Amino acid sequence: MEYTQQSGARESDAPATREEVAEALERLAFLAVRHLTNRDISFTAASTLGRLSREGPSRLTALAADEGVTQPSMTQLIQRLERQGLVTRVDDPHDGRVVLVAITDAGRELLAERRHGRTNRLAELLATLPPEDEQALATAVRAATPAFQRLVENAARARKSPGNTAS
Amino acid sequence: MEYTQQSGARESDAPATREEVAEALERLAFLAVRHLTNRDISFTAASTLGRLSREGPSRLTALAADEGVTQPSMTQLIQRLERQGLVTRVDDPHDGRVVLVAITDAGRELLAERRHGRTNRLAELLATLPPEDEQALATAVRAATPAFQRLVENAARARKSPGNTAS
DNA sequence: CTGCCTATATAGAGGCATGATATAAAACTA
DNA sequence: TAGTTTTATATCATGCCTCTATATAGGCAG
């Protein structure tokens, strides 16, 4: 748990501790959530649609487990999405108990619209910055993207099998 | 609206477009909602508590406007928070209509706990990265912070008076 | 005092999550 | 095969959170 500041590649005076990075990322996340969130459907609904789009028809319980909600919640969510025409339910011929949920074309369209909406909003926001600031953000993003990608993967792994912070 | 890639400080081959930055922020928002969210109180509740902590006792309608929800929603939210002992309501002696909402010590404690929880979770996540990745994130975060700060300010301004992307 | 504006509350509806429990199909088990 | 258990999904009751529409009450202008 202890963290001693490694010396190297330090040129400024501010201490770039792990906690400092964590707090800065928190502020970033707050903005993103605050100004990028669509209010039309819930986060779980959007995430579930995205999963169905990426991974194809899935069982209710599998969706519930993957999204971290209970099975009754997922049942209700799927019922709402079905009412909105965003998903369909098909019986599994091999197992009379299961229901396979699949995304519809309307669901895919909604996903695409949401993605465009967010990107456009953010692009407009970025356009309000002076060019140096935008350049600085672009450079930082490109430098951080590979590491951040691994961070996200580790987070997903930690969610599936919690309690393995040290290997 | 058009965006031509400015040449300068470019050393890699990937195009650092505005859309690339937007996507990175989107992924960050997803990580935050997915892995950093506390389920004890809602986002609006936490944000309102934070505002009360920073700005002191406020009117219901002011809170509703600042948080971007309707007045009845804020009334209900404040009722719940009062039931939980996180805020108190005081009558304004100068105006019999208004109710001033103030955060309690318990509310401040909850805020601090949430902040620590998030920071710790993020710090644990950062600890799973190889040192080069962590260093890269630290450097990127420090480089991006000033520009990002201005982005946040612009975003808040845009929220209050929409439709003024160009000044 | 009358009438309007403002600040807050209430009512009703729906989305979104929960835990507890019901139902039906599949899979064991004896 | 009959009985039990497990698995997949649904239903019910509850609470949070938001909305729109509307009510109440205080402040203020004439």
PDB file of N, CA and C in Angstrom, chain A residues 79-115:
ATOM      1  N   GLN A  79     -37.984  -5.218 -20.379  1.00  0.00           N
ATOM      2  CA  GLN A  79     -39.390  -4.965 -20.702  1.00  0.00           C
ATOM      3  C   GLN A  79     -39.585  -3.533 -21.213  1.00  0.00           C
ATOM      4  N   ARG A  80     -38.925  -2.591 -20.534  1.00  0.00           N
ATOM      5  CA  ARG A  80     -39.039  -1.204 -20.987  1.00  0.00           C
ATOM      6  C   ARG A  80     -38.424  -1.036 -22.373  1.00  0.00           C
ATOM      7  N   LEU A  81     -37.233  -1.605 -22.552  1.00  0.00           N
ATOM      8  CA  LEU A  81     -36.554  -1.467 -23.845  1.00  0.00           C
ATOM      9  C   LEU A  81     -37.371  -2.129 -24.958  1.00  0.00           C
ATOM     10  N   GLU A  82     -38.023  -3.229 -24.619  1.00  0.00           N
ATOM     11  CA  GLU A  82     -38.849  -3.903 -25.619  1.00  0.00           C
ATOM     12  C   GLU A  82     -40.051  -3.018 -25.987  1.00  0.00           C
ATOM     13  N   ARG A  83     -40.657  -2.404 -24.952  1.00  0.00           N
ATOM     14  CA  ARG A  83     -41.782  -1.504 -25.197  1.00  0.00           C
ATOM     15  C   ARG A  83     -41.369  -0.358 -26.112  1.00  0.00           C
ATOM     16  N   GLN A  84     -40.118   0.092 -25.980  1.00  0.00           N
ATOM     17  CA  GLN A  84     -39.614   1.180 -26.808  1.00  0.00           C
ATOM     18  C   GLN A  84     -39.108   0.696 -28.168  1.00  0.00           C
ATOM     19  N   GLY A  85     -39.158  -0.618 -28.387  1.00  0.00           N
ATOM     20  CA  GLY A  85     -38.728  -1.153 -29.669  1.00  0.00           C
ATOM     21  C   GLY A  85     -37.223  -1.221 -29.859  1.00  0.00           C
ATOM     22  N   LEU A  86     -36.478  -1.130 -28.762  1.00  0.00           N
ATOM     23  CA  LEU A  86     -35.016  -1.110 -28.886  1.00  0.00           C
ATOM     24  C   LEU A  86     -34.397  -2.503 -28.822  1.00  0.00           C
ATOM     25  N   VAL A  87     -35.131  -3.465 -28.241  1.00  0.00           N
ATOM     26  CA  VAL A  87     -34.659  -4.852 -28.209  1.00  0.00           C
ATOM     27  C   VAL A  87     -35.843  -5.776 -28.523  1.00  0.00           C
ATOM     28  N   THR A  88     -35.518  -7.011 -28.874  1.00  0.00           N
ATOM     29  CA  THR A  88     -36.543  -8.050 -29.027  1.00  0.00           C
ATOM     30  C   THR A  88     -36.150  -9.247 -28.181  1.00  0.00           C
ATOM     31  N   ARG A  89     -37.144 -10.090 -27.856  1.00  0.00           N
ATOM     32  CA  ARG A  89     -36.885 -11.283 -27.060  1.00  0.00           C
ATOM     33  C   ARG A  89     -37.236 -12.509 -27.898  1.00  0.00           C
ATOM     34  N   VAL A  90     -36.336 -13.474 -27.932  1.00  0.00           N
ATOM     35  CA  VAL A  90     -36.529 -14.702 -28.694  1.00  0.00           C
ATOM     36  C   VAL A  90     -36.341 -15.878 -27.751  1.00  0.00           C
ATOM     37  N   ASP A  91     -37.228 -16.871 -27.883  1.00  0.00           N
ATOM     38  CA  ASP A  91     -37.074 -18.067 -27.057  1.00  0.00           C
ATOM     39  C   ASP A  91     -35.912 -18.904 -27.562  1.00  0.00           C
ATOM     40  N   ASP A  92     -35.211 -19.511 -26.632  1.00  0.00           N
ATOM     41  CA  ASP A  92     -34.110 -20.401 -26.975  1.00  0.00           C
ATOM     42  C   ASP A  92     -34.690 -21.794 -27.256  1.00  0.00           C
ATOM     43  N   PRO A  93     -34.484 -22.334 -28.469  1.00  0.00           N
ATOM     44  CA  PRO A  93     -35.056 -23.653 -28.786  1.00  0.00           C
ATOM     45  C   PRO A  93     -34.428 -24.774 -27.963  1.00  0.00           C
ATOM     46  N   HIS A  94     -33.215 -24.556 -27.466  1.00  0.00           N
ATOM     47  CA  HIS A  94     -32.510 -25.613 -26.744  1.00  0.00           C
ATOM     48  C   HIS A  94     -32.860 -25.643 -25.260  1.00  0.00           C
ATOM     49  N   ASP A  95     -33.476 -24.562 -24.754  1.00  0.00           N
ATOM     50  CA  ASP A  95     -33.758 -24.499 -23.316  1.00  0.00           C
ATOM     51  C   ASP A  95     -34.990 -23.637 -23.110  1.00  0.00           C
ATOM     52  N   GLY A  96     -36.072 -24.266 -22.722  1.00  0.00           N
ATOM     53  CA  GLY A  96     -37.343 -23.584 -22.617  1.00  0.00           C
ATOM     54  C   GLY A  96     -37.407 -22.488 -21.578  1.00  0.00           C
ATOM     55  N   ARG A  97     -36.384 -22.444 -20.699  1.00  0.00           N
ATOM     56  CA  ARG A  97     -36.412 -21.422 -19.654  1.00  0.00           C
ATOM     57  C   ARG A  97     -35.862 -20.089 -20.134  1.00  0.00           C
ATOM     58  N   VAL A  98     -34.885 -20.156 -21.012  1.00  0.00           N
ATOM     59  CA  VAL A  98     -34.137 -18.941 -21.318  1.00  0.00           C
ATOM     60  C   VAL A  98     -34.819 -18.076 -22.368  1.00  0.00           C
ATOM     61  N   VAL A  99     -34.564 -16.794 -22.251  1.00  0.00           N
ATOM     62  CA  VAL A  99     -35.006 -15.797 -23.212  1.00  0.00           C
ATOM     63  C   VAL A  99     -33.761 -15.108 -23.747  1.00  0.00           C
ATOM     64  N   LEU A 100     -33.610 -15.104 -25.045  1.00  0.00           N
ATOM     65  CA  LEU A 100     -32.465 -14.411 -25.640  1.00  0.00           C
ATOM     66  C   LEU A 100     -32.890 -13.007 -26.031  1.00  0.00           C
ATOM     67  N   VAL A 101     -32.136 -12.021 -25.575  1.00  0.00           N
ATOM     68  CA  VAL A 101     -32.429 -10.625 -25.861  1.00  0.00           C
ATOM     69  C   VAL A 101     -31.515 -10.156 -26.984  1.00  0.00           C
ATOM     70  N   ALA A 102     -32.107  -9.505 -27.983  1.00  0.00           N
ATOM     71  CA  ALA A 102     -31.315  -9.014 -29.108  1.00  0.00           C
ATOM     72  C   ALA A 102     -31.642  -7.550 -29.362  1.00  0.00           C
ATOM     73  N   ILE A 103     -30.649  -6.797 -29.808  1.00  0.00           N
ATOM     74  CA  ILE A 103     -30.860  -5.383 -30.127  1.00  0.00           C
ATOM     75  C   ILE A 103     -31.524  -5.279 -31.493  1.00  0.00           C
ATOM     76  N   THR A 104     -32.369  -4.261 -31.657  1.00  0.00           N
ATOM     77  CA  THR A 104     -33.027  -4.032 -32.946  1.00  0.00           C
ATOM     78  C   THR A 104     -32.281  -2.942 -33.709  1.00  0.00           C
ATOM     79  N   ASP A 105     -32.697  -2.712 -34.945  1.00  0.00           N
ATOM     80  CA  ASP A 105     -32.094  -1.634 -35.723  1.00  0.00           C
ATOM     81  C   ASP A 105     -32.334  -0.289 -35.036  1.00  0.00           C
ATOM     82  N   ALA A 106     -33.537  -0.132 -34.465  1.00  0.00           N
ATOM     83  CA  ALA A 106     -33.832   1.121 -33.757  1.00  0.00           C
ATOM     84  C   ALA A 106     -32.872   1.290 -32.589  1.00  0.00           C
ATOM     85  N   GLY A 107     -32.563   0.188 -31.905  1.00  0.00           N
ATOM     86  CA  GLY A 107     -31.611   0.244 -30.795  1.00  0.00           C
ATOM     87  C   GLY A 107     -30.247   0.698 -31.266  1.00  0.00           C
ATOM     88  N   ARG A 108     -29.808   0.144 -32.393  1.00  0.00           N
ATOM     89  CA  ARG A 108     -28.502   0.542 -32.939  1.00  0.00           C
ATOM     90  C   ARG A 108     -28.506   2.011 -33.320  1.00  0.00           C
ATOM     91  N   GLU A 109     -29.614   2.457 -33.889  1.00  0.00           N
ATOM     92  CA  GLU A 109     -29.709   3.874 -34.261  1.00  0.00           C
ATOM     93  C   GLU A 109     -29.590   4.771 -33.037  1.00  0.00           C
ATOM     94  N   LEU A 110     -30.308   4.376 -31.973  1.00  0.00           N
ATOM     95  CA  LEU A 110     -30.251   5.175 -30.750  1.00  0.00           C
ATOM     96  C   LEU A 110     -28.822   5.267 -30.227  1.00  0.00           C
ATOM     97  N   LEU A 111     -28.123   4.148 -30.235  1.00  0.00           N
ATOM     98  CA  LEU A 111     -26.733   4.139 -29.788  1.00  0.00           C
ATOM     99  C   LEU A 111     -25.887   5.114 -30.601  1.00  0.00           C
ATOM    100  N   ALA A 112     -26.070   5.043 -31.916  1.00  0.00           N
ATOM    101  CA  ALA A 112     -25.279   5.912 -32.787  1.00  0.00           C
ATOM    102  C   ALA A 112     -25.601   7.381 -32.519  1.00  0.00           C
ATOM    103  N   GLU A 113     -26.897   7.685 -32.347  1.00  0.00           N
ATOM    104  CA  GLU A 113     -27.285   9.074 -32.073  1.00  0.00           C
ATOM    105  C   GLU A 113     -26.667   9.577 -30.775  1.00  0.00           C
ATOM    106  N   ARG A 114     -26.730   8.735 -29.758  1.00  0.00           N
ATOM    107  CA  ARG A 114     -26.162   9.146 -28.479  1.00  0.00           C
ATOM    108  C   ARG A 114     -24.672   9.426 -28.622  1.00  0.00           C
ATOM    109  N   ARG A 115     -23.997   8.541 -29.337  1.00  0.00           N
ATOM    110  CA  ARG A 115     -22.561   8.707 -29.494  1.00  0.00           C
ATOM    111  C   ARG A 115     -22.268  10.018 -30.219  1.00  0.00           C
TER     112      ARG A 115
END
